[in-house]
Coordinates of C-alpha atoms in Angstrom, one line a residue:
M28 CA 187.8 8.9 54.7
P29 CA 185.7 10.0 57.3
R30 CA 186.2 13.3 59.0
P31 CA 187.4 12.4 62.4
L32 CA 189.9 9.9 60.6
R33 CA 191.2 12.4 58.5
R34 CA 191.9 14.9 61.1
T35 CA 193.8 12.1 62.9
A36 CA 195.7 11.5 60.2
L37 CA 196.5 14.9 59.3
A38 CA 197.4 15.2 63.3
L39 CA 199.7 12.3 62.9
V40 CA 201.5 13.7 59.6
F41 CA 201.7 17.1 61.4
L42 CA 203.5 15.4 64.8
L43 CA 205.8 13.1 62.5
A44 CA 206.8 16.3 60.8
L45 CA 207.3 18.2 64.0
N46 CA 209.4 15.6 65.5
Y47 CA 211.7 14.5 62.4
L48 CA 211.9 17.7 60.5
V49 CA 211.7 20.4 62.8
L50 CA 212.7 19.5 66.3
P51 CA 216.0 18.4 64.9
Q52 CA 216.5 22.4 63.7
V53 CA 216.3 23.3 67.6
A54 CA 220.1 22.5 67.9
G55 CA 220.9 25.6 65.8
A56 CA 218.1 27.8 67.7
R57 CA 220.5 28.1 70.5
Q58 CA 223.5 29.7 68.3
A59 CA 221.1 31.6 66.5
A60 CA 219.7 33.5 69.4
T61 CA 223.2 35.3 69.8
V62 CA 222.9 36.3 66.0
L63 CA 219.8 38.5 67.0
V64 CA 221.6 41.5 68.1
D65 CA 223.1 42.0 64.6
L66 CA 219.8 41.7 63.1
N67 CA 219.6 44.6 60.2
P68 CA 215.9 45.8 60.4
W69 CA 216.2 47.7 57.1
L70 CA 216.9 44.5 55.1
V71 CA 214.0 42.4 56.8
L72 CA 211.6 45.4 55.5
L73 CA 213.5 45.4 52.1
G74 CA 212.7 41.5 52.4
L75 CA 208.8 42.0 53.1
A76 CA 208.6 44.3 50.1
L77 CA 210.4 42.0 47.8
Q78 CA 207.9 39.1 48.8
A79 CA 205.1 41.4 48.6
A80 CA 206.2 42.3 44.7
A81 CA 206.5 38.8 44.0
I82 CA 202.7 38.1 45.0
V83 CA 201.6 40.9 42.7
T84 CA 204.1 39.5 39.9
Y85 CA 202.3 36.1 39.9
T86 CA 198.8 37.8 39.8
L87 CA 200.0 39.7 36.9
F88 CA 201.4 36.4 35.2
T89 CA 198.0 34.7 36.1
R90 CA 196.1 38.0 34.8
S91 CA 198.4 37.9 31.3
L92 CA 196.9 34.3 30.5
L93 CA 193.3 35.6 30.8
P94 CA 191.4 36.4 27.8
E95 CA 190.8 40.2 26.8
P96 CA 189.6 42.2 28.4
H97 CA 191.7 41.3 31.3
P98 CA 189.8 41.8 34.9
R99 CA 191.2 44.7 37.2
V100 CA 194.5 44.1 39.6
D101 CA 193.0 44.8 42.8
P102 CA 189.9 41.8 42.7
L103 CA 192.8 39.3 41.0
L104 CA 195.2 40.4 43.6
R105 CA 192.7 39.5 46.6
I106 CA 191.8 36.3 44.8
Q107 CA 195.4 35.3 44.7
L108 CA 196.0 35.9 48.4
S109 CA 192.8 34.0 49.2
T110 CA 194.0 30.9 47.2
L111 CA 197.5 31.3 48.9
T112 CA 195.8 31.0 52.0
V113 CA 194.1 27.6 51.5
T114 CA 196.9 26.2 49.5
N115 CA 199.1 27.1 52.7
L116 CA 196.6 25.4 55.1
V117 CA 195.6 22.0 53.3
P118 CA 198.1 19.2 52.7
G119 CA 198.4 19.1 48.8
G120 CA 196.7 22.4 49.1
S121 CA 197.7 23.5 45.4
A122 CA 194.0 21.6 44.2
A123 CA 191.9 22.9 46.8
G124 CA 193.4 26.4 46.3
G125 CA 192.8 26.1 42.5
A126 CA 189.2 25.0 42.7
L127 CA 189.0 28.3 45.1
G128 CA 190.4 30.6 42.5
V129 CA 188.3 29.0 39.6
R130 CA 185.0 29.9 41.4
L131 CA 186.2 33.5 42.6
L132 CA 187.3 34.1 39.2
N133 CA 183.9 32.8 37.7
R134 CA 182.1 35.1 40.2
L135 CA 184.3 37.9 38.6
G136 CA 182.9 37.2 35.2
V137 CA 185.6 34.7 33.8
S138 CA 184.3 31.6 32.6
L139 CA 185.1 28.4 34.1
T140 CA 187.5 27.1 31.3
D141 CA 189.1 30.0 30.8
A142 CA 189.8 30.3 34.7
T143 CA 190.6 26.7 34.9
F144 CA 193.1 27.1 32.0
A145 CA 194.7 30.1 33.6
L146 CA 195.2 29.1 36.8
A147 CA 196.7 25.2 35.7
T148 CA 198.8 27.1 32.9
A149 CA 200.2 29.5 35.7
G150 CA 201.1 26.5 38.1
L151 CA 202.6 24.6 35.4
G152 CA 204.5 27.3 33.7
S153 CA 205.7 28.2 37.2
A154 CA 206.6 25.1 38.3
V155 CA 208.7 24.5 34.5
V156 CA 210.5 27.7 35.1
L157 CA 211.6 27.0 38.6
N158 CA 212.8 23.5 37.6
V159 CA 214.7 25.5 34.8
L160 CA 216.3 27.7 37.4
L161 CA 217.0 24.9 39.8
W162 CA 219.0 23.2 36.5
L163 CA 220.7 26.2 35.9
G164 CA 221.9 26.6 39.5
L165 CA 223.3 22.9 39.4
L166 CA 225.1 23.6 36.1
L167 CA 226.6 26.8 37.6
S168 CA 227.7 24.8 40.9
I169 CA 228.7 21.6 39.5
P170 CA 232.0 22.9 38.1
L171 CA 232.4 25.0 41.3
R172 CA 231.7 22.4 44.1
G173 CA 231.1 19.1 42.4
F174 CA 228.0 17.1 42.0
Q175 CA 225.8 16.7 45.0
P176 CA 223.7 13.3 44.8
V177 CA 220.8 14.7 46.8
S178 CA 220.3 17.6 44.6
G179 CA 220.8 15.9 41.3
T180 CA 218.0 13.3 42.5
V181 CA 215.5 16.1 43.6
A182 CA 215.9 17.8 39.9
I183 CA 216.0 14.5 38.2
V184 CA 212.3 13.7 40.1
G185 CA 211.2 17.6 39.3
V186 CA 212.1 17.2 35.6
V187 CA 210.1 13.8 35.5
L188 CA 207.1 15.4 37.0
I189 CA 207.3 18.2 34.6
G190 CA 207.9 16.1 31.4
G191 CA 204.4 14.1 32.4
F192 CA 202.9 17.3 32.5
A193 CA 204.2 18.3 29.5
A194 CA 203.3 15.3 27.7
A195 CA 199.6 15.4 28.8
V196 CA 199.6 19.0 27.2
L197 CA 201.3 17.6 24.0
L198 CA 198.4 15.0 23.8
L199 CA 195.7 17.4 24.6
V200 CA 196.9 19.8 21.6
R201 CA 198.2 17.4 19.2
G202 CA 196.2 14.3 19.9
Q203 CA 193.2 15.9 20.6
D204 CA 190.9 13.2 19.2
R205 CA 192.6 10.7 21.0
A206 CA 192.5 12.4 24.2
E207 CA 188.7 13.1 23.6
R208 CA 188.3 9.5 23.4
G209 CA 190.0 9.0 26.5
L210 CA 188.0 11.3 28.5
R211 CA 184.9 10.1 27.3
A212 CA 185.7 6.6 28.4
V213 CA 187.1 8.1 31.9
G214 CA 183.9 10.1 32.1
R215 CA 181.5 7.1 31.6
R216 CA 183.2 5.0 34.3
I217 CA 182.8 7.9 37.1
P218 CA 179.5 8.5 38.5
L219 CA 177.9 12.1 38.5
V220 CA 180.2 13.0 35.7
D221 CA 179.4 14.2 32.3
S222 CA 181.6 12.6 30.0
E223 CA 180.6 15.1 26.9
A224 CA 181.2 18.1 29.4
L225 CA 184.8 17.0 30.2
V226 CA 185.3 16.7 26.2
R227 CA 184.2 20.5 26.0
I228 CA 186.5 21.5 28.5
A229 CA 189.4 19.7 27.1
R230 CA 188.6 21.0 23.8
H231 CA 188.5 24.7 24.7
L232 CA 191.7 23.9 26.9
A233 CA 193.4 22.9 23.8
E234 CA 192.2 25.7 21.6
R235 CA 193.7 28.2 24.7
L236 CA 196.9 26.2 24.3
Q237 CA 196.9 26.6 20.6
T238 CA 196.4 30.2 21.1
L239 CA 199.1 30.7 23.6
A240 CA 201.5 28.7 21.2
A241 CA 200.7 30.8 18.3
D242 CA 201.1 34.3 20.2
P243 CA 204.8 34.3 21.1
P244 CA 204.6 37.8 22.5
L245 CA 202.0 36.5 25.2
L246 CA 203.9 33.2 25.8
W247 CA 207.2 35.3 26.6
R248 CA 205.4 37.8 28.8
A249 CA 204.3 34.8 30.7
I250 CA 207.6 33.4 31.0
G251 CA 208.8 37.1 32.2
W252 CA 206.2 37.3 34.8
S253 CA 207.0 34.0 36.2
S254 CA 210.9 34.1 36.0
L255 CA 210.2 37.7 37.9
N256 CA 208.1 36.2 40.4
W257 CA 210.7 33.5 41.2
A258 CA 213.6 36.1 41.1
L259 CA 211.8 38.5 43.6
S260 CA 211.1 35.6 46.0
M261 CA 214.8 34.2 45.7
A262 CA 215.9 37.9 46.5
S263 CA 213.9 38.1 49.6
L264 CA 215.5 35.0 50.7
W265 CA 218.9 36.4 50.2
V266 CA 218.0 39.4 51.7
F267 CA 216.6 38.0 55.1
V268 CA 219.8 35.9 55.2
A269 CA 221.9 39.0 54.6
A270 CA 220.2 40.8 57.5
Y271 CA 221.8 38.4 59.8
G272 CA 225.1 39.0 58.6
H273 CA 225.9 36.6 55.7
R274 CA 225.5 36.8 51.9
V275 CA 224.6 33.6 50.3
P276 CA 226.5 32.6 46.7
L277 CA 224.2 32.7 43.8
D278 CA 224.5 29.0 43.0
G279 CA 223.7 28.1 46.5
L280 CA 220.7 30.7 46.8
V281 CA 219.2 29.2 43.5
I282 CA 219.8 25.4 44.6
A283 CA 218.4 25.8 48.1
F284 CA 215.4 27.7 46.8
G285 CA 214.6 25.3 44.1
L286 CA 215.2 22.3 46.0
A287 CA 213.0 23.4 49.0
N288 CA 209.9 24.0 46.8
V289 CA 210.6 21.1 44.4
S290 CA 210.7 19.4 47.8
A291 CA 207.4 21.1 49.0
A292 CA 205.5 19.7 46.0
I293 CA 205.1 16.4 48.0
P294 CA 201.8 16.8 49.8
L295 CA 202.7 15.6 53.3
T296 CA 202.4 18.7 55.1
P297 CA 200.3 21.9 54.2
G298 CA 202.4 24.0 52.4
G299 CA 205.4 21.9 52.7
V300 CA 205.9 23.3 56.2
G301 CA 208.9 21.5 57.9
I302 CA 209.9 20.1 54.6
V303 CA 210.6 23.5 53.2
E304 CA 212.6 24.6 56.3
V305 CA 214.8 21.7 56.6
V306 CA 215.8 21.5 53.1
M307 CA 216.7 25.2 52.8
T308 CA 218.6 25.3 56.0
S309 CA 220.2 22.1 55.2
T310 CA 221.3 23.4 51.6
L311 CA 222.6 26.8 53.0
V312 CA 224.7 25.3 55.5
G313 CA 226.4 23.0 53.0
F314 CA 227.2 26.1 51.2
G315 CA 229.2 27.5 53.9
I316 CA 226.4 29.7 55.9
P317 CA 226.7 29.2 59.7
R318 CA 223.7 27.3 61.0
G319 CA 222.3 29.9 63.2
E320 CA 222.3 32.5 60.4
A321 CA 220.9 30.1 58.2
L322 CA 218.4 29.1 60.5
L323 CA 217.0 32.5 61.2
G324 CA 217.3 33.7 57.5
V325 CA 215.0 30.7 56.7
V326 CA 212.5 31.1 59.4
T327 CA 212.0 34.8 58.4
F328 CA 211.6 33.9 55.0
R329 CA 209.1 31.6 55.5
L330 CA 207.3 34.0 58.1
A331 CA 206.8 36.4 55.2
S332 CA 206.1 34.3 52.3
F333 CA 204.0 31.4 54.1
W334 CA 202.6 32.6 57.5
L335 CA 202.0 36.3 56.8
P336 CA 199.7 35.8 53.5
I337 CA 197.5 33.4 55.7
P338 CA 195.5 36.3 57.9
L339 CA 196.0 38.6 54.9
G340 CA 194.4 36.3 52.6
A341 CA 191.6 35.7 55.0
L342 CA 190.8 39.1 55.0
A343 CA 191.2 39.4 51.3
Y344 CA 188.5 36.6 51.0
L345 CA 186.1 38.5 53.4
S346 CA 186.4 41.7 51.2
L347 CA 185.5 39.4 48.5
H348 CA 182.3 38.8 49.9
V349 CA 180.9 41.9 51.7
G350 CA 181.5 45.5 51.9
P351 CA 182.2 48.5 49.2
V352 CA 184.6 46.2 47.3
S353 CA 183.1 42.9 47.4
I354 CA 183.5 40.9 44.0
D355 CA 179.6 41.2 43.2
R356 CA 179.7 44.9 43.4
H357 CA 182.8 45.0 41.6
R358 CA 181.4 42.7 38.7
R359 CA 178.2 44.9 38.7
R360 CA 180.5 48.2 38.2
E361 CA 182.4 46.6 35.7
E362 CA 179.1 45.4 33.7
R363 CA 177.9 49.0 34.0
R364 CA 181.3 50.3 32.6
A365 CA 181.1 48.1 29.7
E366 CA 177.6 48.9 29.0
L367 CA 178.6 52.7 29.0
R368 CA 181.5 51.8 26.7
R369 CA 179.2 49.9 24.3
L370 CA 176.6 52.7 24.1
A371 CA 179.6 55.3 23.5
E372 CA 180.9 53.3 20.7
E373 CA 177.6 53.0 19.3
A374 CA 177.0 56.5 19.5
L375 CA 180.2 57.5 17.7
A376 CA 179.5 54.8 14.9
E377 CA 176.1 56.4 14.2
A378 CA 177.4 60.3 14.5
E379 CA 177.8 62.6 11.1
T380 CA 181.4 63.5 10.5
R381 CA 182.5 67.0 10.2
A382 CA 181.9 67.1 6.7
E383 CA 178.5 65.8 6.7
W384 CA 177.5 68.3 9.6
A385 CA 178.9 71.0 7.4
E386 CA 177.0 69.9 4.3
R387 CA 173.9 69.8 6.4
V388 CA 173.9 73.3 7.9
G389 CA 175.2 74.5 4.6
I390 CA 178.8 75.4 5.0
R391 CA 181.0 74.8 2.0
A392 CA 184.7 73.8 2.2
G393 CA 187.4 76.1 0.9
P394 CA 189.4 74.6 -2.2
G395 CA 192.5 73.9 0.0
D396 CA 190.3 72.9 2.9
T397 CA 190.3 69.1 4.0
P398 CA 186.8 67.4 4.8
G399 CA 187.9 67.2 8.6
A400 CA 188.3 71.2 8.3
A401 CA 184.7 71.7 7.1
G402 CA 184.4 74.1 10.3
N403 CA 186.7 76.7 8.5
T404 CA 184.1 79.4 7.8
G405 CA 186.1 82.3 6.4
P406 CA 186.6 85.5 8.7
A407 CA 186.1 85.1 12.3
G408 CA 182.6 86.2 13.0
T409 CA 181.1 85.8 9.7
G410 CA 179.3 83.0 9.7
R411 CA 179.5 82.7 6.0
P412 CA 182.5 81.1 4.0
G413 CA 184.6 83.8 2.7
G414 CA 182.0 86.6 2.7
P415 CA 181.9 90.1 4.6
A416 CA 180.4 90.4 7.9
G417 CA 176.7 90.4 7.8

């Protein structure tokens, strides 16, 4: 699509979202204004801290999927903020953010296939965990409040999407030959695409997936980081609503959060802006939260989780390219450290043991001495084994 037409289409989508999704919430804004006087600033600060911790845990989740030796957390966190900014600014921004993340990780020294695997697995794993949490919330809520058709429909759609991804992964791992033949056939029909390169990437991804499946501690560690990421983000939503005087029930929190984020996967607006706010606010109201408190809590949550990372990510992206902590300088420092470690290991491997040193300088170990204690030379100051001074 030509750039002017694309911009016009995006502007129309934004105006439609504003007109049909955002403006209906203004009716609750008047009521929300009366709630501001009861705002608890300490809970707002706690919510910000929980949201920051959620971003850090997602960074550690991605780091756990990268091969050894793992990159340092600092550049990975700045890469995560940079990709989050792109994801939040572009409709269907996960693909654009993922491409940027792969490129930055490659500049950090991670191979393209390893970076692609880590980011793709992190995104898929995170989506799977979110859908599992949503279904757990629905199972918890149905006996208490009955079945809600909208919630069930969205949850079913999420399961179908996850099932499609899982089938593709299973085909890649179990039916690798068939997947490679399909990739070659697709690659030959796409201009400027090297079909053999696609096959090599698929083969490497299959190997990494098999390595992940064969390493249960790594798999459970990744699941743990992803679950902690979502739990911290949900906790920040609960705290932001509580800052305005109302506590969300656990099942309502999980369902509102899960439905909003599953709905945000529909690439209509950047980062699901408008969609997330409407779904989350409406669901919270359905669980008994007054519209004013629900609207202000959701708006504050989105300011912390969606809008605040955008300027922070822009600064992080700038720091990755210029200044003393740029990604190129970091990679050079890491290369020098790796070279120093290699030289130290070689020196230690070539160095003589204590027993060899003692034998070379003419020191005999006593009858009860161990080879490691070859430096035992008798009475202090003699310089000879067992004899009198001098």
